[in-house]
Amino acid sequence: MNRNKKLFNLQLFTGGTAITRSNAEALIPVQESHDIIQGVVEQSTVLQRGRRLANMTAAQYKMPVLDLLPVAYFVNGEGGSAKKKLTTMAWDKKVIYAEEIAVIVPISEAVLDDADYDIWGEVRPRLIEAFGQKIDGAILFGQDKPQTWRDDVVTTATSAGAVVTLGSDLYDSILGEGGVIAKVEESSYFVNGHMADITMRAKLRGLKDTTGQPVFKSDMQTGTTYTLDGSPMNFPRNGAFDRSKALMISGDFSQLAYSIRQDITFKIFDQGVIQDPATGDILYNLMQNDMVALRAVMRLGWEIPNPINAMVPDKTKRCPFAILTSAASGASVAAYSADDGQGDGPYTEAQLSRMKVDDIKALAAAKGYVITKELKAEIIAEFLEQQNEA
């Protein structure tokens, strides 16, 4: 057993008293916290691609964003008749709200006492993965999104009409006129990165040029480098990417800005109870079950500045991101609309009831509606409410 493991057991079991901060100091050195936050950034594709701002010093971070452009005029005439017009500029404030991500890892004292391996070394990668997955899911797809956070990237792109349904020609759907990259450029942004579901790798490998040669592989000996129009691609494998909502997200990721309020901090408890958040049932009584619990907490927030530009002054139609969606979902909704004779609606409760849940959600996304419910009846009610408001 190495020296670190001896310290670990000594701090937990000396005298049987409660663990104090000084007792646990060896378990939470400064360099470990820094190492973990770097690990989360590496594990989270969003934090890798996004633009990190200065750390927050309060719960809110106000970011000035250009909201009104100056206008220049020609001066007609000379002398006293030539009067120069005035113009102005304006800035809006977008607010980043720091929200907390936390997890508790309960461990039996007997396991810690008997283990001849580094327990912390086993727990740390799982914590990194869990934090990265939660961050990516919330920012990209709105999964368990805090109420104070803005709409997720997919919802934002959908609301701006920056959605392309995968057609028979993958190249055109991504790189062609009206493709995903073109949708971003229509908002006066240049794409500098892509995030895609891992199934897109096979689609891209199968893409061939007019001579039948693979586009993404020059030979069979070197690895395939996945880039589109010169921009790198990421294929998140932390379980956060939801291919039912998007196969690929492309955009200017400098417009995805985030700030960290609190790096990961740790606290070890040997007394207290751990409850099920859903039911309130007691899962563990640390004292009674001879257990200790490690609690990890992190706080961060994010925004899409999306400042005004000369090409698209209407911010509701301007988005630095665009998404590629599944052809199957799009075809299913389109087929239903044609067969039912509805076109763009409006839809009735009876018509929606005959559709599958995934098709209702896809139809809602195409119309810019935000569906938060899970049960079919509640989804339909939410769809109809937003349809009536529109």
Short mmCIF file of C-alpha atoms in Angstrom, two decimals:
data_model
loop_
_atom_site.label_atom_id
_atom_site.label_comp_id
_atom_site.label_asym_id
_atom_site.label_seq_id
_atom_site.Cartn_x
_atom_site.Cartn_y
_atom_site.Cartn_z
CA MET A 1 0.00 0.00 0.00
CA ASN A 2 1.53 3.31 -0.98
CA ARG A 3 1.89 6.36 1.26
CA ASN A 4 -1.22 8.11 -0.12
CA LYS A 5 -3.41 5.14 0.69
CA LYS A 6 -2.09 5.05 4.25
CA LEU A 7 -2.96 8.71 4.68
CA PHE A 8 -6.43 8.09 3.26
CA ASN A 9 -7.25 5.36 5.78
CA LEU A 10 -5.62 7.22 8.66
CA GLN A 11 -7.70 10.34 8.12
CA LEU A 12 -10.95 8.37 8.01
CA PHE A 13 -10.53 6.11 10.99
CA THR A 14 -8.35 7.82 13.60
CA GLY A 15 -10.22 8.03 16.89
CA GLY A 16 -13.68 7.50 15.39
CA THR A 17 -14.47 11.21 15.48
CA ALA A 18 -16.20 13.28 12.79
CA ILE A 19 -14.04 14.15 9.79
CA THR A 20 -13.06 17.80 9.82
CA ARG A 21 -11.68 19.92 6.99
CA SER A 22 -8.16 19.44 8.35
CA ASN A 23 -8.71 15.65 8.41
CA ALA A 24 -9.81 15.63 4.77
CA GLU A 25 -7.29 18.18 3.50
CA ALA A 26 -5.06 15.43 2.09
CA LEU A 27 -7.97 14.18 -0.02
CA ILE A 28 -8.81 17.54 -1.61
CA PRO A 29 -5.57 19.36 -2.46
CA VAL A 30 -5.71 22.40 -4.72
CA GLN A 31 -4.03 20.64 -7.62
CA GLU A 32 -6.65 17.87 -7.55
CA SER A 33 -9.52 20.34 -7.93
CA HIS A 34 -7.73 22.02 -10.83
CA ASP A 35 -7.07 18.62 -12.41
CA ILE A 36 -10.75 17.72 -12.19
CA ILE A 37 -12.02 20.93 -13.77
CA GLN A 38 -9.63 20.42 -16.66
CA GLY A 39 -10.92 16.88 -16.95
CA VAL A 40 -14.51 18.08 -17.17
CA VAL A 41 -13.57 20.54 -19.92
CA GLU A 42 -11.91 17.71 -21.85
CA GLN A 43 -14.83 15.34 -21.31
CA SER A 44 -17.48 17.91 -22.24
CA THR A 45 -17.52 18.60 -25.97
CA VAL A 46 -19.44 21.83 -25.39
CA LEU A 47 -16.79 23.21 -23.03
CA GLN A 48 -14.05 22.19 -25.47
CA ARG A 49 -15.65 24.01 -28.40
CA GLY A 50 -17.27 26.90 -26.56
CA ARG A 51 -15.59 30.16 -25.54
CA ARG A 52 -14.68 30.33 -21.88
CA LEU A 53 -15.13 33.74 -20.32
CA ALA A 54 -13.49 34.99 -17.15
CA ASN A 55 -14.68 33.17 -14.04
CA MET A 56 -17.82 34.60 -12.50
CA THR A 57 -17.48 36.49 -9.22
CA ALA A 58 -21.22 36.48 -8.50
CA ALA A 59 -24.28 34.39 -9.30
CA GLN A 60 -24.95 36.49 -12.43
CA TYR A 61 -22.63 37.61 -15.20
CA LYS A 62 -23.92 40.53 -17.30
CA MET A 63 -22.51 40.59 -20.81
CA PRO A 64 -22.99 43.68 -23.03
CA VAL A 65 -24.01 42.73 -26.58
CA LEU A 66 -24.31 45.08 -29.56
CA ASP A 67 -28.03 45.54 -30.26
CA LEU A 68 -28.29 48.53 -32.62
CA LEU A 69 -25.94 49.44 -35.47
CA PRO A 70 -25.10 53.00 -36.54
CA VAL A 71 -26.42 54.15 -39.92
CA ALA A 72 -24.49 56.41 -42.33
CA TYR A 73 -26.10 58.79 -44.85
CA PHE A 74 -25.12 60.65 -47.99
CA VAL A 75 -25.14 64.41 -47.63
CA ASN A 76 -27.02 66.01 -50.51
CA GLY A 77 -26.14 69.56 -51.43
CA GLU A 78 -23.58 71.99 -50.10
CA GLY A 79 -23.33 74.84 -47.65
CA GLY A 80 -26.23 75.63 -45.37
CA SER A 81 -28.62 73.27 -47.13
CA ALA A 82 -26.38 70.26 -46.48
CA LYS A 83 -27.37 69.07 -43.02
CA LYS A 84 -25.76 65.92 -41.66
CA LYS A 85 -28.06 63.38 -40.03
CA LEU A 86 -27.53 61.80 -36.65
CA THR A 87 -27.23 58.14 -35.76
CA THR A 88 -26.71 56.09 -32.64
CA MET A 89 -25.63 52.71 -31.32
CA ALA A 90 -27.09 50.60 -28.54
CA TRP A 91 -26.07 47.66 -26.43
CA ASP A 92 -28.19 45.06 -24.70
CA LYS A 93 -27.22 43.02 -21.65
CA LYS A 94 -27.38 39.27 -21.72
CA VAL A 95 -27.11 37.56 -18.37
CA ILE A 96 -25.32 34.31 -17.60
CA TYR A 97 -26.83 32.57 -14.57
CA ALA A 98 -24.61 30.27 -12.55
CA GLU A 99 -26.36 27.00 -11.74
CA GLU A 100 -25.13 24.15 -9.60
CA ILE A 101 -24.24 20.63 -10.71
CA ALA A 102 -23.65 18.20 -7.87
CA VAL A 103 -23.28 14.51 -7.14
CA ILE A 104 -22.83 12.41 -4.01
CA VAL A 105 -20.78 9.21 -3.99
CA PRO A 106 -21.46 7.02 -0.93
CA ILE A 107 -18.74 4.47 -0.08
CA SER A 108 -18.63 1.80 2.60
CA GLU A 109 -15.94 2.33 5.23
CA ALA A 110 -15.17 -1.38 5.05
CA VAL A 111 -14.45 -1.08 1.33
CA LEU A 112 -12.12 1.84 1.95
CA ASP A 113 -10.39 -0.04 4.76
CA ASP A 114 -9.90 -3.26 2.79
CA ALA A 115 -9.14 -1.83 -0.65
CA ASP A 116 -5.58 -2.19 -1.87
CA TYR A 117 -6.17 0.11 -4.86
CA ASP A 118 -6.80 3.83 -5.31
CA ILE A 119 -10.55 4.32 -4.71
CA TRP A 120 -10.29 8.00 -5.64
CA GLY A 121 -8.61 7.05 -8.91
CA GLU A 122 -11.65 4.90 -9.71
CA VAL A 123 -14.23 7.52 -8.71
CA ARG A 124 -12.63 10.51 -10.44
CA PRO A 125 -13.16 9.44 -14.12
CA ARG A 126 -16.81 8.67 -13.40
CA LEU A 127 -17.32 12.10 -11.83
CA ILE A 128 -15.71 13.75 -14.84
CA GLU A 129 -17.95 11.77 -17.18
CA ALA A 130 -21.10 12.54 -15.19
CA PHE A 131 -20.43 16.29 -15.07
CA GLY A 132 -19.52 16.42 -18.77
CA GLN A 133 -22.65 14.52 -19.78
CA LYS A 134 -24.91 16.76 -17.72
CA ILE A 135 -23.38 19.97 -19.13
CA ASP A 136 -23.56 18.82 -22.77
CA GLY A 137 -27.11 17.47 -22.47
CA ALA A 138 -28.45 20.69 -20.94
CA ILE A 139 -26.69 23.12 -23.30
CA LEU A 140 -27.19 21.21 -26.55
CA PHE A 141 -30.59 19.59 -26.03
CA GLY A 142 -32.15 21.11 -22.90
CA GLN A 143 -31.96 17.86 -20.93
CA ASP A 144 -32.68 18.68 -17.26
CA LYS A 145 -31.99 22.33 -18.10
CA PRO A 146 -32.19 24.77 -15.13
CA GLN A 147 -35.09 27.21 -15.44
CA THR A 148 -32.80 30.25 -15.43
CA TRP A 149 -30.80 29.00 -18.42
CA ARG A 150 -31.68 30.12 -21.93
CA ASP A 151 -33.07 27.81 -24.63
CA ASP A 152 -30.69 25.06 -25.65
CA VAL A 153 -28.75 25.14 -28.93
CA VAL A 154 -31.13 22.81 -30.82
CA THR A 155 -34.23 24.74 -29.73
CA THR A 156 -32.54 28.06 -30.60
CA ALA A 157 -31.62 26.85 -34.08
CA THR A 158 -35.08 25.40 -34.63
CA SER A 159 -36.79 28.62 -33.61
CA ALA A 160 -34.61 30.54 -36.11
CA GLY A 161 -35.48 28.09 -38.91
CA ALA A 162 -31.87 26.86 -39.12
CA VAL A 163 -32.85 23.22 -39.61
CA VAL A 164 -32.00 20.92 -42.52
CA THR A 165 -33.56 17.48 -42.91
CA LEU A 166 -31.15 14.87 -44.19
CA GLY A 167 -31.94 14.21 -47.86
CA SER A 168 -30.82 11.59 -50.33
CA ASP A 169 -27.57 13.49 -50.95
CA LEU A 170 -25.59 13.84 -47.73
CA TYR A 171 -23.08 16.20 -49.34
CA ASP A 172 -25.78 18.66 -50.40
CA SER A 173 -27.52 18.42 -47.02
CA ILE A 174 -24.33 19.54 -45.30
CA LEU A 175 -22.20 21.50 -47.78
CA GLY A 176 -24.56 22.41 -50.60
CA GLU A 177 -26.68 25.50 -51.15
CA GLY A 178 -29.37 25.44 -48.48
CA GLY A 179 -27.33 22.94 -46.45
CA VAL A 180 -26.43 23.12 -42.76
CA ILE A 181 -23.30 25.24 -43.28
CA ALA A 182 -25.18 27.61 -45.59
CA LYS A 183 -27.86 28.10 -42.90
CA VAL A 184 -25.20 29.42 -40.53
CA GLU A 185 -23.70 31.65 -43.20
CA GLU A 186 -27.13 33.15 -43.93
CA SER A 187 -26.94 34.64 -40.43
CA SER A 188 -23.52 36.18 -41.27
CA TYR A 189 -21.53 33.66 -39.24
CA PHE A 190 -18.79 31.30 -40.38
CA VAL A 191 -18.84 27.71 -39.16
CA ASN A 192 -15.78 26.82 -37.09
CA GLY A 193 -16.84 23.43 -35.72
CA HIS A 194 -19.32 20.57 -35.82
CA MET A 195 -20.71 18.16 -33.25
CA ALA A 196 -22.34 14.99 -34.52
CA ASP A 197 -23.84 11.74 -33.37
CA ILE A 198 -21.36 8.89 -33.71
CA THR A 199 -23.53 7.28 -36.42
CA MET A 200 -22.54 10.18 -38.70
CA ARG A 201 -19.04 8.70 -38.98
CA ALA A 202 -20.35 5.81 -41.06
CA LYS A 203 -22.41 8.16 -43.23
CA LEU A 204 -19.36 10.31 -43.91
CA ARG A 205 -17.12 7.30 -44.58
CA GLY A 206 -19.61 6.12 -47.18
CA LEU A 207 -19.66 9.47 -48.98
CA LYS A 208 -18.02 9.14 -52.41
CA ASP A 209 -17.03 11.56 -55.15
CA THR A 210 -18.08 11.32 -58.80
CA THR A 211 -15.36 8.73 -59.48
CA GLY A 212 -16.53 6.48 -56.66
CA GLN A 213 -13.63 7.32 -54.33
CA PRO A 214 -14.30 7.96 -50.62
CA VAL A 215 -14.27 11.67 -49.82
CA PHE A 216 -13.01 11.30 -46.24
CA LYS A 217 -10.16 8.80 -46.72
CA SER A 218 -7.10 9.26 -48.90
CA ASP A 219 -5.72 5.75 -48.26
CA MET A 220 -6.35 2.68 -46.11
CA GLN A 221 -3.25 3.06 -43.91
CA THR A 222 -3.85 6.44 -42.26
CA GLY A 223 -6.71 7.31 -39.93
CA THR A 224 -9.70 9.22 -41.18
CA THR A 225 -9.71 12.90 -40.24
CA TYR A 226 -13.26 14.18 -40.04
CA THR A 227 -13.46 17.81 -41.09
CA LEU A 228 -16.15 19.62 -43.03
CA ASP A 229 -15.24 22.65 -45.11
CA GLY A 230 -12.04 22.95 -43.08
CA SER A 231 -13.76 22.84 -39.67
CA PRO A 232 -13.13 19.99 -37.18
CA MET A 233 -15.80 17.54 -36.07
CA ASN A 234 -16.43 16.09 -32.61
CA PHE A 235 -18.38 12.93 -31.91
CA PRO A 236 -19.37 13.08 -28.21
CA ARG A 237 -19.34 9.70 -26.50
CA ASN A 238 -20.49 10.70 -23.02
CA GLY A 239 -24.11 9.74 -23.74
CA ALA A 240 -25.41 13.31 -24.00
CA PHE A 241 -25.92 13.56 -27.78
CA ASP A 242 -29.58 12.93 -28.66
CA ARG A 243 -29.79 11.79 -32.28
CA SER A 244 -33.59 11.83 -32.17
CA LYS A 245 -33.31 15.64 -32.06
CA ALA A 246 -30.23 16.24 -34.21
CA LEU A 247 -27.71 14.21 -36.17
CA MET A 248 -25.27 17.11 -36.34
CA ILE A 249 -24.87 20.62 -34.93
CA SER A 250 -22.74 23.08 -36.89
CA GLY A 251 -21.93 26.66 -36.07
CA ASP A 252 -19.69 29.40 -34.79
CA PHE A 253 -18.84 28.03 -31.37
CA SER A 254 -17.20 31.28 -30.31
CA GLN A 255 -20.82 32.38 -29.90
CA LEU A 256 -21.35 29.72 -27.25
CA ALA A 257 -19.91 31.53 -24.23
CA TYR A 258 -19.69 30.02 -20.76
CA SER A 259 -18.34 31.08 -17.42
CA ILE A 260 -17.49 29.05 -14.35
CA ARG A 261 -18.60 30.41 -11.01
CA GLN A 262 -17.09 27.66 -8.90
CA ASP A 263 -14.58 24.97 -9.79
CA ILE A 264 -15.37 21.52 -8.50
CA THR A 265 -15.13 21.36 -4.71
CA PHE A 266 -15.29 18.29 -2.54
CA LYS A 267 -16.55 17.57 0.93
CA ILE A 268 -16.50 14.26 2.81
CA PHE A 269 -19.24 13.33 5.28
CA ASP A 270 -19.37 10.44 7.75
CA GLN A 271 -22.75 11.41 9.27
CA GLY A 272 -26.09 12.30 7.75
CA VAL A 273 -28.67 10.66 5.52
CA ILE A 274 -28.93 10.48 1.73
CA GLN A 275 -32.45 10.70 0.32
CA ASP A 276 -33.94 9.78 -3.02
CA PRO A 277 -34.57 13.19 -4.72
CA ALA A 278 -37.75 11.89 -6.35
CA THR A 279 -39.46 10.17 -3.44
CA GLY A 280 -37.70 11.49 -0.35
CA ASP A 281 -37.01 7.93 0.83
CA ILE A 282 -33.83 7.48 2.86
CA LEU A 283 -31.33 5.52 0.80
CA TYR A 284 -28.37 5.57 3.20
CA ASN A 285 -27.81 6.54 6.82
CA LEU A 286 -24.07 7.08 6.86
CA MET A 287 -23.59 6.52 10.59
CA GLN A 288 -25.88 3.51 10.76
CA ASN A 289 -24.49 1.91 7.60
CA ASP A 290 -20.82 2.65 8.41
CA MET A 291 -20.36 4.70 5.25
CA VAL A 292 -18.74 7.91 4.12
CA ALA A 293 -19.98 10.11 1.26
CA LEU A 294 -18.02 12.30 -1.11
CA ARG A 295 -19.96 15.30 -2.44
CA ALA A 296 -18.76 17.11 -5.57
CA VAL A 297 -20.22 20.49 -6.55
CA MET A 298 -19.64 22.77 -9.55
CA ARG A 299 -21.37 25.97 -10.71
CA LEU A 300 -21.39 27.45 -14.20
CA GLY A 301 -23.60 29.22 -16.74
CA TRP A 302 -23.68 29.97 -20.47
CA GLU A 303 -25.17 32.23 -23.15
CA ILE A 304 -25.28 32.82 -26.91
CA PRO A 305 -24.37 36.53 -27.38
CA ASN A 306 -25.56 36.59 -31.04
CA PRO A 307 -24.90 40.34 -31.54
CA ILE A 308 -26.69 42.25 -34.29
CA ASN A 309 -25.03 42.35 -37.70
CA ALA A 310 -25.72 44.17 -40.95
CA MET A 311 -26.97 41.10 -42.83
CA VAL A 312 -29.64 39.91 -40.38
CA PRO A 313 -30.79 42.65 -37.97
CA ASP A 314 -33.79 40.57 -36.80
CA LYS A 315 -32.47 38.53 -33.86
CA THR A 316 -35.35 36.03 -34.10
CA LYS A 317 -34.08 34.96 -37.53
CA ARG A 318 -30.37 35.16 -36.70
CA CYS A 319 -28.61 32.13 -35.23
CA PRO A 320 -24.93 31.13 -35.16
CA PHE A 321 -25.90 27.43 -35.21
CA ALA A 322 -27.77 25.09 -37.55
CA ILE A 323 -28.77 21.46 -37.16
CA LEU A 324 -29.10 18.42 -39.40
CA THR A 325 -32.04 16.23 -38.44
CA SER A 326 -32.95 12.66 -39.26
CA ALA A 327 -34.61 12.04 -42.61
CA ALA A 328 -36.83 9.40 -41.02
CA SER A 329 -38.46 11.83 -38.60
CA GLY A 330 -38.91 14.50 -41.24
CA ALA A 331 -40.37 12.03 -43.74
CA SER A 332 -42.75 10.64 -41.16
CA VAL A 333 -44.17 14.06 -40.30
CA ALA A 334 -44.34 15.09 -43.95
CA ALA A 335 -46.14 11.88 -44.90
CA TYR A 336 -48.65 12.32 -42.11
CA SER A 337 -49.35 15.92 -43.12
CA ALA A 338 -49.90 14.95 -46.76
CA ASP A 339 -52.08 11.95 -45.98
CA ASP A 340 -54.14 13.84 -43.48
CA GLY A 341 -54.56 16.84 -45.72
CA GLN A 342 -53.38 19.20 -43.00
CA GLY A 343 -50.33 20.75 -44.60
CA ASP A 344 -49.05 23.16 -41.93
CA GLY A 345 -52.06 22.62 -39.68
CA PRO A 346 -53.72 23.60 -37.48
CA TYR A 347 -53.84 20.13 -35.93
CA THR A 348 -56.64 18.77 -33.76
CA GLU A 349 -56.30 16.62 -30.65
CA ALA A 350 -57.68 13.61 -32.52
CA GLN A 351 -55.15 13.97 -35.33
CA LEU A 352 -52.24 14.28 -32.91
CA SER A 353 -53.47 11.26 -30.97
CA ARG A 354 -53.03 9.08 -34.07
CA MET A 355 -49.37 10.11 -34.36
CA LYS A 356 -46.40 8.60 -32.57
CA VAL A 357 -44.81 10.60 -29.76
CA ASP A 358 -41.56 11.04 -31.69
CA ASP A 359 -43.51 12.35 -34.70
CA ILE A 360 -45.40 14.87 -32.54
CA LYS A 361 -42.11 16.09 -31.08
CA ALA A 362 -40.54 16.34 -34.54
CA LEU A 363 -43.54 18.28 -35.83
CA ALA A 364 -43.38 20.59 -32.80
CA ALA A 365 -39.66 21.21 -33.36
CA ALA A 366 -40.30 22.05 -37.02
CA LYS A 367 -42.87 24.65 -35.92
CA GLY A 368 -40.62 26.10 -33.21
CA TYR A 369 -42.68 24.76 -30.30
CA VAL A 370 -40.90 23.70 -27.11
CA ILE A 371 -42.09 20.38 -25.71
CA THR A 372 -41.15 19.68 -22.09
CA LYS A 373 -43.60 16.91 -21.18
CA GLU A 374 -43.06 13.15 -21.49
CA LEU A 375 -46.54 11.59 -21.39
CA LYS A 376 -48.32 11.59 -24.76
CA ALA A 377 -51.51 13.25 -23.47
CA GLU A 378 -49.47 16.04 -21.85
CA ILE A 379 -47.33 16.45 -24.99
CA ILE A 380 -50.47 16.86 -27.10
CA ALA A 381 -51.91 19.40 -24.66
CA GLU A 382 -48.64 21.36 -24.70
CA PHE A 383 -48.55 21.25 -28.52
CA LEU A 384 -52.13 22.50 -28.83
CA GLU A 385 -51.54 25.30 -26.31
CA GLN A 386 -48.56 26.62 -28.28
CA GLN A 387 -50.43 26.19 -31.56
CA ASN A 388 -53.29 28.31 -30.25
CA GLU A 389 -50.89 31.00 -29.02
CA ALA A 390 -49.23 31.11 -32.45
#
